PDB file of C-alpha atoms in Angstrom:
ATOM      1  CA  MET K  27      79.005 -83.547   8.860  1.00  0.00           C
ATOM      2  CA  MET K  28      78.792 -79.937   9.975  1.00  0.00           C
ATOM      3  CA  ARG K  29      78.950 -76.721   7.995  1.00  0.00           C
ATOM      4  CA  SER K  30      80.480 -73.390   9.036  1.00  0.00           C
ATOM      5  CA  ILE K  31      82.056 -74.641  12.270  1.00  0.00           C
ATOM      6  CA  ALA K  32      82.209 -71.891  14.888  1.00  0.00           C
ATOM      7  CA  ASN K  33      85.537 -70.671  16.266  1.00  0.00           C
ATOM      8  CA  SER K  34      84.111 -70.487  19.775  1.00  0.00           C
ATOM      9  CA  ALA K  35      80.969 -71.588  21.565  1.00  0.00           C
ATOM     10  CA  PRO K  36      78.173 -69.037  21.113  1.00  0.00           C
ATOM     11  CA  GLN K  37      76.964 -67.254  24.246  1.00  0.00           C
ATOM     12  CA  ARG K  38      73.316 -67.466  23.257  1.00  0.00           C
ATOM     13  CA  GLY K  39      73.121 -71.206  22.823  1.00  0.00           C
ATOM     14  CA  ILE K  40      72.163 -73.435  19.922  1.00  0.00           C
ATOM     15  CA  ALA K  41      68.782 -73.831  18.247  1.00  0.00           C
ATOM     16  CA  ALA K  42      68.573 -77.489  17.185  1.00  0.00           C
ATOM     17  CA  ILE K  43      65.867 -78.247  14.606  1.00  0.00           C
ATOM     18  CA  VAL K  44      65.260 -81.979  14.138  1.00  0.00           C
ATOM     19  CA  GLY K  45      63.382 -83.055  11.024  1.00  0.00           C
ATOM     20  CA  VAL K  46      64.294 -80.381   8.492  1.00  0.00           C
ATOM     21  CA  GLY K  47      62.740 -80.654   5.048  1.00  0.00           C
ATOM     22  CA  PRO K  48      61.993 -78.063   2.372  1.00  0.00           C
ATOM     23  CA  LYS K  49      58.945 -76.598   4.124  1.00  0.00           C
ATOM     24  CA  LEU K  50      58.314 -76.125   7.851  1.00  0.00           C
ATOM     25  CA  GLY K  51      61.652 -77.354   9.204  1.00  0.00           C
ATOM     26  CA  ARG K  52      63.613 -75.094   6.895  1.00  0.00           C
ATOM     27  CA  SER K  53      61.398 -72.108   7.721  1.00  0.00           C
ATOM     28  CA  ILE K  54      61.844 -72.638  11.467  1.00  0.00           C
ATOM     29  CA  ALA K  55      65.611 -72.912  11.050  1.00  0.00           C
ATOM     30  CA  ARG K  56      65.692 -69.746   8.960  1.00  0.00           C
ATOM     31  CA  LYS K  57      63.608 -67.850  11.517  1.00  0.00           C
ATOM     32  CA  PHE K  58      65.902 -68.702  14.418  1.00  0.00           C
ATOM     33  CA  ALA K  59      68.976 -67.929  12.307  1.00  0.00           C
ATOM     34  CA  HIS K  60      67.460 -64.561  11.416  1.00  0.00           C
ATOM     35  CA  GLU K  61      66.950 -63.833  15.107  1.00  0.00           C
ATOM     36  CA  GLY K  62      70.645 -64.348  15.789  1.00  0.00           C
ATOM     37  CA  TYR K  63      70.882 -67.973  16.822  1.00  0.00           C
ATOM     38  CA  THR K  64      73.489 -70.447  15.718  1.00  0.00           C
ATOM     39  CA  VAL K  65      71.365 -73.222  14.232  1.00  0.00           C
ATOM     40  CA  ALA K  66      71.932 -76.971  13.951  1.00  0.00           C
ATOM     41  CA  ILE K  67      69.624 -78.631  11.428  1.00  0.00           C
ATOM     42  CA  LEU K  68      69.213 -82.402  11.553  1.00  0.00           C
ATOM     43  CA  ALA K  69      67.649 -84.907   9.166  1.00  0.00           C
ATOM     44  CA  ARG K  70      68.461 -88.162   7.373  1.00  0.00           C
ATOM     45  CA  ASP K  71      69.315 -86.727   3.944  1.00  0.00           C
ATOM     46  CA  LEU K  72      72.646 -85.005   4.565  1.00  0.00           C
ATOM     47  CA  GLY K  73      73.071 -83.918   0.948  1.00  0.00           C
ATOM     48  CA  ARG K  74      69.837 -81.949   0.899  1.00  0.00           C
ATOM     49  CA  LEU K  75      70.405 -80.783   4.466  1.00  0.00           C
ATOM     50  CA  SER K  76      73.797 -79.306   3.587  1.00  0.00           C
ATOM     51  CA  LYS K  77      72.206 -77.286   0.779  1.00  0.00           C
ATOM     52  CA  PHE K  78      69.659 -75.901   3.237  1.00  0.00           C
ATOM     53  CA  ALA K  79      72.444 -75.018   5.681  1.00  0.00           C
ATOM     54  CA  ASP K  80      74.421 -73.155   3.027  1.00  0.00           C
ATOM     55  CA  GLU K  81      71.301 -71.342   1.822  1.00  0.00           C
ATOM     56  CA  ILE K  82      70.206 -70.187   5.274  1.00  0.00           C
ATOM     57  CA  ALA K  83      73.731 -69.233   6.317  1.00  0.00           C
ATOM     58  CA  ARG K  84      74.126 -67.112   3.193  1.00  0.00           C
ATOM     59  CA  GLU K  85      70.713 -65.439   3.384  1.00  0.00           C
ATOM     60  CA  GLU K  86      70.708 -64.755   7.113  1.00  0.00           C
ATOM     61  CA  LYS K  87      74.476 -64.287   7.591  1.00  0.00           C
ATOM     62  CA  ALA K  88      74.352 -66.875  10.340  1.00  0.00           C
ATOM     63  CA  GLN K  89      76.189 -69.993  11.402  1.00  0.00           C
ATOM     64  CA  VAL K  90      74.251 -73.082  10.362  1.00  0.00           C
ATOM     65  CA  PHE K  91      75.354 -76.683  10.860  1.00  0.00           C
ATOM     66  CA  ALA K  92      74.042 -79.718   8.976  1.00  0.00           C
ATOM     67  CA  ILE K  93      74.116 -82.960  10.974  1.00  0.00           C
ATOM     68  CA  ARG K  94      72.725 -86.304   9.881  1.00  0.00           C
ATOM     69  CA  ILE K  95      70.296 -88.082  12.200  1.00  0.00           C
ATOM     70  CA  ASP K  96      68.030 -91.115  12.001  1.00  0.00           C
ATOM     71  CA  CYS K  97      65.466 -90.544  14.718  1.00  0.00           C
ATOM     72  CA  SER K  98      64.429 -94.201  14.687  1.00  0.00           C
ATOM     73  CA  GLU K  99      67.896 -95.256  15.885  1.00  0.00           C
ATOM     74  CA  SER K 100      68.989 -94.343  19.414  1.00  0.00           C
ATOM     75  CA  ARG K 101      72.662 -94.610  18.507  1.00  0.00           C
ATOM     76  CA  SER K 102      72.217 -92.171  15.626  1.00  0.00           C
ATOM     77  CA  VAL K 103      70.481 -89.698  17.947  1.00  0.00           C
ATOM     78  CA  ARG K 104      73.299 -89.912  20.502  1.00  0.00           C
ATOM     79  CA  GLU K 105      75.981 -89.434  17.878  1.00  0.00           C
ATOM     80  CA  ALA K 106      74.126 -86.538  16.264  1.00  0.00           C
ATOM     81  CA  PHE K 107      73.739 -84.707  19.561  1.00  0.00           C
ATOM     82  CA  GLU K 108      77.370 -85.254  20.429  1.00  0.00           C
ATOM     83  CA  GLY K 109      77.988 -83.077  17.382  1.00  0.00           C
ATOM     84  CA  VAL K 110      75.330 -80.554  18.369  1.00  0.00           C
ATOM     85  CA  LEU K 111      76.536 -80.259  21.970  1.00  0.00           C
ATOM     86  CA  SER K 112      80.138 -79.843  20.817  1.00  0.00           C
ATOM     87  CA  LEU K 113      79.023 -76.475  19.428  1.00  0.00           C
ATOM     88  CA  GLY K 114      77.662 -75.231  22.749  1.00  0.00           C
ATOM     89  CA  PHE K 115      74.627 -75.703  24.951  1.00  0.00           C
ATOM     90  CA  VAL K 116      71.243 -76.262  23.327  1.00  0.00           C
ATOM     91  CA  GLU K 117      68.818 -73.484  24.235  1.00  0.00           C
ATOM     92  CA  VAL K 118      66.078 -74.502  21.799  1.00  0.00           C
ATOM     93  CA  LEU K 119      65.029 -77.939  20.550  1.00  0.00           C
ATOM     94  CA  VAL K 120      62.349 -78.234  17.882  1.00  0.00           C
ATOM     95  CA  TYR K 121      61.297 -81.813  17.161  1.00  0.00           C
ATOM     96  CA  ASN K 122      59.646 -81.858  13.748  1.00  0.00           C
ATOM     97  CA  ALA K 123      60.374 -85.429  12.629  1.00  0.00           C
ATOM     98  CA  TYR K 124      57.774 -88.021  11.658  1.00  0.00           C
ATOM     99  CA  GLN K 125      57.475 -91.080   9.427  1.00  0.00           C
ATOM    100  CA  GLN K 126      55.449 -90.027   6.407  1.00  0.00           C
ATOM    101  CA  PRO K 127      52.679 -92.452   5.413  1.00  0.00           C
ATOM    102  CA  PRO K 128      53.209 -93.928   1.930  1.00  0.00           C
ATOM    103  CA  ASN K 129      51.721 -91.463  -0.570  1.00  0.00           C
ATOM    104  CA  TRP K 130      49.497 -90.181   2.274  1.00  0.00           C
ATOM    105  CA  HIS K 131      46.931 -92.803   1.281  1.00  0.00           C
ATOM    106  CA  PRO K 132      45.051 -94.635   4.054  1.00  0.00           C
ATOM    107  CA  THR K 133      46.182 -98.188   4.795  1.00  0.00           C
ATOM    108  CA  HIS K 134      43.774-100.897   5.914  1.00  0.00           C
ATOM    109  CA  PHE K 135      44.714-101.985   9.421  1.00  0.00           C
ATOM    110  CA  THR K 136      45.246-105.643   8.483  1.00  0.00           C
ATOM    111  CA  ASP K 137      47.661-104.556   5.748  1.00  0.00           C
ATOM    112  CA  ILE K 138      49.999-102.694   8.106  1.00  0.00           C
ATOM    113  CA  HIS K 139      53.280-104.518   8.707  1.00  0.00           C
ATOM    114  CA  LEU K 140      54.649-104.564  12.242  1.00  0.00           C
ATOM    115  CA  ASP K 141      58.013-103.146  11.201  1.00  0.00           C
ATOM    116  CA  SER K 142      56.278-100.188   9.530  1.00  0.00           C
ATOM    117  CA  PHE K 143      54.156 -99.547  12.627  1.00  0.00           C
ATOM    118  CA  GLU K 144      57.189 -99.729  14.908  1.00  0.00           C
ATOM    119  CA  LYS K 145      59.143 -97.410  12.605  1.00  0.00           C
ATOM    120  CA  SER K 146      56.425 -94.769  12.791  1.00  0.00           C
ATOM    121  CA  LEU K 147      56.334 -94.977  16.594  1.00  0.00           C
ATOM    122  CA  ALA K 148      60.123 -94.833  16.730  1.00  0.00           C
ATOM    123  CA  VAL K 149      60.358 -91.668  14.650  1.00  0.00           C
ATOM    124  CA  SER K 150      57.337 -89.800  16.025  1.00  0.00           C
ATOM    125  CA  SER K 151      57.707 -90.515  19.729  1.00  0.00           C
ATOM    126  CA  VAL K 152      60.750 -92.588  20.697  1.00  0.00           C
ATOM    127  CA  GLY K 153      63.022 -90.295  18.699  1.00  0.00           C
ATOM    128  CA  ALA K 154      61.533 -87.299  20.505  1.00  0.00           C
ATOM    129  CA  PHE K 155      62.196 -89.058  23.810  1.00  0.00           C
ATOM    130  CA  HIS K 156      65.857 -89.593  22.920  1.00  0.00           C
ATOM    131  CA  CYS K 157      66.374 -86.038  21.649  1.00  0.00           C
ATOM    132  CA  ALA K 158      64.774 -84.521  24.750  1.00  0.00           C
ATOM    133  CA  GLN K 159      66.983 -86.625  26.999  1.00  0.00           C
ATOM    134  CA  GLN K 160      70.054 -85.257  25.236  1.00  0.00           C
ATOM    135  CA  VAL K 161      69.247 -81.599  25.911  1.00  0.00           C
ATOM    136  CA  LEU K 162      67.172 -81.447  29.107  1.00  0.00           C
ATOM    137  CA  PRO K 163      70.067 -81.849  31.587  1.00  0.00           C
ATOM    138  CA  GLY K 164      71.791 -78.775  30.185  1.00  0.00           C
ATOM    139  CA  MET K 165      68.565 -76.783  30.133  1.00  0.00           C
ATOM    140  CA  VAL K 166      67.776 -77.676  33.755  1.00  0.00           C
ATOM    141  CA  GLU K 167      71.323 -76.801  34.806  1.00  0.00           C
ATOM    142  CA  ARG K 168      70.928 -73.310  33.299  1.00  0.00           C
ATOM    143  CA  GLY K 169      67.332 -72.902  34.391  1.00  0.00           C
ATOM    144  CA  LYS K 170      66.153 -72.054  30.888  1.00  0.00           C
ATOM    145  CA  GLY K 171      65.384 -73.621  27.542  1.00  0.00           C
ATOM    146  CA  THR K 172      62.610 -74.344  25.079  1.00  0.00           C
ATOM    147  CA  ILE K 173      61.438 -77.648  23.596  1.00  0.00           C
ATOM    148  CA  LEU K 174      58.756 -77.535  20.902  1.00  0.00           C
ATOM    149  CA  PHE K 175      57.162 -80.696  19.491  1.00  0.00           C
ATOM    150  CA  THR K 176      55.331 -80.649  16.167  1.00  0.00           C
ATOM    151  CA  GLY K 177      52.014 -82.474  16.144  1.00  0.00           C
ATOM    152  CA  CYS K 178      49.083 -82.543  13.744  1.00  0.00           C
ATOM    153  CA  SER K 179      45.377 -83.330  13.641  1.00  0.00           C
ATOM    154  CA  ALA K 180      46.317 -86.994  14.115  1.00  0.00           C
ATOM    155  CA  SER K 181      47.597 -86.033  17.578  1.00  0.00           C
ATOM    156  CA  LEU K 182      44.024 -85.405  18.689  1.00  0.00           C
ATOM    157  CA  ASN K 183      41.795 -87.888  16.869  1.00  0.00           C
ATOM    158  CA  GLY K 184      42.122 -91.371  15.491  1.00  0.00           C
ATOM    159  CA  ILE K 185      41.743 -91.435  11.712  1.00  0.00           C
ATOM    160  CA  ALA K 186      40.691 -94.544   9.798  1.00  0.00           C
ATOM    161  CA  GLY K 187      43.573 -95.837   7.712  1.00  0.00           C
ATOM    162  CA  TYR K 188      46.252 -93.876   9.588  1.00  0.00           C
ATOM    163  CA  SER K 189      46.895 -96.019  12.669  1.00  0.00           C
ATOM    164  CA  GLU K 190      50.663 -95.685  12.336  1.00  0.00           C
ATOM    165  CA  LEU K 191      50.665 -91.898  12.213  1.00  0.00           C
ATOM    166  CA  CYS K 192      48.001 -91.443  14.895  1.00  0.00           C
ATOM    167  CA  CYS K 193      49.585 -93.759  17.454  1.00  0.00           C
ATOM    168  CA  GLY K 194      52.966 -92.079  17.070  1.00  0.00           C
ATOM    169  CA  LYS K 195      51.488 -88.583  17.302  1.00  0.00           C
ATOM    170  CA  PHE K 196      49.262 -89.494  20.269  1.00  0.00           C
ATOM    171  CA  ALA K 197      52.375 -90.688  22.107  1.00  0.00           C
ATOM    172  CA  LEU K 198      54.301 -87.534  21.198  1.00  0.00           C
ATOM    173  CA  ARG K 199      51.537 -85.359  22.641  1.00  0.00           C
ATOM    174  CA  ALA K 200      51.543 -87.374  25.865  1.00  0.00           C
ATOM    175  CA  LEU K 201      55.321 -87.032  26.087  1.00  0.00           C
ATOM    176  CA  SER K 202      55.051 -83.267  25.667  1.00  0.00           C
ATOM    177  CA  GLN K 203      52.434 -83.004  28.420  1.00  0.00           C
ATOM    178  CA  CYS K 204      54.457 -85.159  30.831  1.00  0.00           C
ATOM    179  CA  LEU K 205      57.657 -83.215  30.222  1.00  0.00           C
ATOM    180  CA  SER K 206      55.934 -79.860  30.589  1.00  0.00           C
ATOM    181  CA  MET K 207      54.549 -80.866  33.993  1.00  0.00           C
ATOM    182  CA  GLU K 208      57.970 -82.070  35.159  1.00  0.00           C
ATOM    183  CA  PHE K 209      60.330 -79.486  33.710  1.00  0.00           C
ATOM    184  CA  GLN K 210      58.450 -76.185  33.382  1.00  0.00           C
ATOM    185  CA  PRO K 211      58.847 -75.548  37.145  1.00  0.00           C
ATOM    186  CA  LEU K 212      62.595 -75.890  36.503  1.00  0.00           C
ATOM    187  CA  GLY K 213      62.596 -73.162  33.850  1.00  0.00           C
ATOM    188  CA  VAL K 214      62.169 -75.195  30.662  1.00  0.00           C
ATOM    189  CA  HIS K 215      59.283 -74.216  28.386  1.00  0.00           C
ATOM    190  CA  ILE K 216      57.808 -77.263  26.637  1.00  0.00           C
ATOM    191  CA  ALA K 217      54.962 -76.941  24.154  1.00  0.00           C
ATOM    192  CA  HIS K 218      53.130 -79.056  21.607  1.00  0.00           C
ATOM    193  CA  VAL K 219      52.250 -77.371  18.304  1.00  0.00           C
ATOM    194  CA  ILE K 220      49.329 -78.900  16.421  1.00  0.00           C
ATOM    195  CA  ILE K 221      49.491 -78.239  12.695  1.00  0.00           C
ATOM    196  CA  GLY K 222      45.852 -78.554  11.688  1.00  0.00           C
ATOM    197  CA  GLY K 223      46.309 -78.288   7.954  1.00  0.00           C
ATOM    198  CA  VAL K 224      48.589 -78.855   5.002  1.00  0.00           C
ATOM    199  CA  ILE K 225      51.920 -77.041   4.935  1.00  0.00           C
ATOM    200  CA  GLY K 226      52.506 -75.489   1.514  1.00  0.00           C
ATOM    201  CA  GLN K 227      55.402 -73.599  -0.014  1.00  0.00           C
ATOM    202  CA  PRO K 228      56.497 -70.265   1.503  1.00  0.00           C
ATOM    203  CA  ARG K 229      54.527 -67.422  -0.037  1.00  0.00           C
ATOM    204  CA  GLY K 230      55.452 -64.486   2.151  1.00  0.00           C
ATOM    205  CA  GLY K 231      59.181 -64.508   1.507  1.00  0.00           C
ATOM    206  CA  GLN K 232      61.622 -65.614   4.180  1.00  0.00           C
ATOM    207  CA  SER K 233      60.823 -65.960   7.860  1.00  0.00           C
ATOM    208  CA  SER K 234      62.489 -62.601   8.404  1.00  0.00           C
ATOM    209  CA  SER K 235      59.426 -60.995   6.783  1.00  0.00           C
ATOM    210  CA  SER K 236      57.364 -58.834   9.082  1.00  0.00           C
ATOM    211  CA  THR K 237      54.592 -60.460  11.070  1.00  0.00           C
ATOM    212  CA  ALA K 238      52.160 -57.913   9.701  1.00  0.00           C
ATOM    213  CA  SER K 239      52.788 -58.929   6.109  1.00  0.00           C
ATOM    214  CA  LEU K 240      52.255 -62.566   7.029  1.00  0.00           C
ATOM    215  CA  ARG K 241      48.955 -61.785   8.739  1.00  0.00           C
ATOM    216  CA  THR K 242      47.533 -59.980   5.733  1.00  0.00           C
ATOM    217  CA  THR K 243      48.484 -62.526   3.094  1.00  0.00           C
ATOM    218  CA  SER K 244      45.638 -64.742   1.847  1.00  0.00           C
ATOM    219  CA  PHE K 245      46.173 -68.190   0.305  1.00  0.00           C
ATOM    220  CA  GLY K 246      43.307 -69.445  -1.801  1.00  0.00           C
ATOM    221  CA  ASP K 247      44.259 -73.131  -1.712  1.00  0.00           C
ATOM    222  CA  GLY K 248      43.862 -73.333   2.069  1.00  0.00           C
ATOM    223  CA  SER K 249      47.419 -74.471   2.719  1.00  0.00           C
ATOM    224  CA  MET K 250      49.563 -73.016   5.494  1.00  0.00           C
ATOM    225  CA  ASP K 251      52.589 -70.816   4.825  1.00  0.00           C
ATOM    226  CA  PRO K 252      55.569 -72.421   6.656  1.00  0.00           C
ATOM    227  CA  ASP K 253      57.132 -69.005   7.242  1.00  0.00           C
ATOM    228  CA  ALA K 254      53.968 -67.868   9.034  1.00  0.00           C
ATOM    229  CA  VAL K 255      53.919 -71.059  11.105  1.00  0.00           C
ATOM    230  CA  ALA K 256      57.604 -70.564  11.974  1.00  0.00           C
ATOM    231  CA  GLN K 257      56.668 -67.185  13.453  1.00  0.00           C
ATOM    232  CA  THR K 258      54.538 -69.014  16.017  1.00  0.00           C
ATOM    233  CA  TYR K 259      57.450 -71.271  17.000  1.00  0.00           C
ATOM    234  CA  TRP K 260      59.543 -68.163  17.603  1.00  0.00           C
ATOM    235  CA  GLN K 261      56.761 -66.494  19.598  1.00  0.00           C
ATOM    236  CA  LEU K 262      56.470 -69.576  21.802  1.00  0.00           C
ATOM    237  CA  HIS K 263      60.192 -69.444  22.487  1.00  0.00           C
ATOM    238  CA  VAL K 264      60.149 -65.792  23.594  1.00  0.00           C
ATOM    239  CA  GLN K 265      56.969 -66.011  25.696  1.00  0.00           C
ATOM    240  CA  ASP K 266      57.173 -64.633  29.201  1.00  0.00           C
ATOM    241  CA  ARG K 267      57.404 -67.510  31.661  1.00  0.00           C
ATOM    242  CA  SER K 268      54.478 -66.138  33.659  1.00  0.00           C
ATOM    243  CA  ALA K 269      52.179 -67.149  30.779  1.00  0.00           C
ATOM    244  CA  TRP K 270      53.653 -70.114  28.948  1.00  0.00           C
ATOM    245  CA  THR K 271      51.610 -71.927  26.310  1.00  0.00           C
ATOM    246  CA  GLN K 272      51.665 -75.717  26.664  1.00  0.00           C
ATOM    247  CA  GLU K 273      49.725 -76.509  23.488  1.00  0.00           C
ATOM    248  CA  ILE K 274      48.607 -74.476  20.495  1.00  0.00           C
ATOM    249  CA  ASP K 275      46.448 -75.486  17.527  1.00  0.00           C
ATOM    250  CA  LEU K 276      47.232 -73.725  14.227  1.00  0.00           C
ATOM    251  CA  ARG K 277      44.763 -73.841  11.334  1.00  0.00           C
ATOM    252  CA  PRO K 278      44.343 -71.882   8.112  1.00  0.00           C
ATOM    253  CA  SER K 279      41.447 -69.418   7.945  1.00  0.00           C
ATOM    254  CA  HIS K 280      40.047 -71.208   4.871  1.00  0.00           C
ATOM    255  CA  PRO K 281      41.048 -74.882   5.206  1.00  0.00           C
ATOM    256  CA  PRO K 282      40.584 -77.297   2.333  1.00  0.00           C
ATOM    257  CA  ARG K 283      37.673 -79.683   2.734  1.00  0.00           C
ATOM    258  CA  PHE K 284      39.756 -82.639   3.822  1.00  0.00           C
ATOM    259  CA  CYS K 285      41.339 -80.811   6.818  1.00  0.00           C
TER     260      CYS K 285
END
């Protein structure tokens, strides 16, 4: 299902945000919509996704499309991107999907079921593989494009009780590094964004807020403002190609003790 179907293909290209929930994914989508992009937002829950699309379209006066995707299923990814590519060429892909651990509580290794482990790998890394394959040919053909993968602290270090999350995120980071080495010489900027903290609720207003106001806001609980994080995704996209970032680690100035 898609919302606000365009009358003609946009000249600027599509920003496709995969893995849109109420925090970071929505903030990234809003930021790119505010900057003038037609945005496709993708996730499993189409009902909630459609509400986000309507909200962002209304607030930013932009075209926003809600498309269902299950990143653990290759067929679902193909069908979803058929819808995305019918709107125009994809200039930006943000892969923000992951399989959330149950209640974020650690799981003893011997208690992890194989299907749960495979599901986490499928969403975190195999889904990213499939999504990248859908958009890279068009980006290479045009000699430009941006792919941003969302990682976390589990991308860097193994954590006891979180084997599923860590293995999927390790693989995603490796995929990002391999793709950047292969496709950056062809004009495609590929970067891995490590979120080294807990994403909270937006505190600084919408992503259209000024960067200065985001810099000077202080959050006592140590969580990260998704609108502020979304600013970094935008800055990565508009970086000059003579100085592209391949990986960036974002952390709050006063992290909670468990970060």
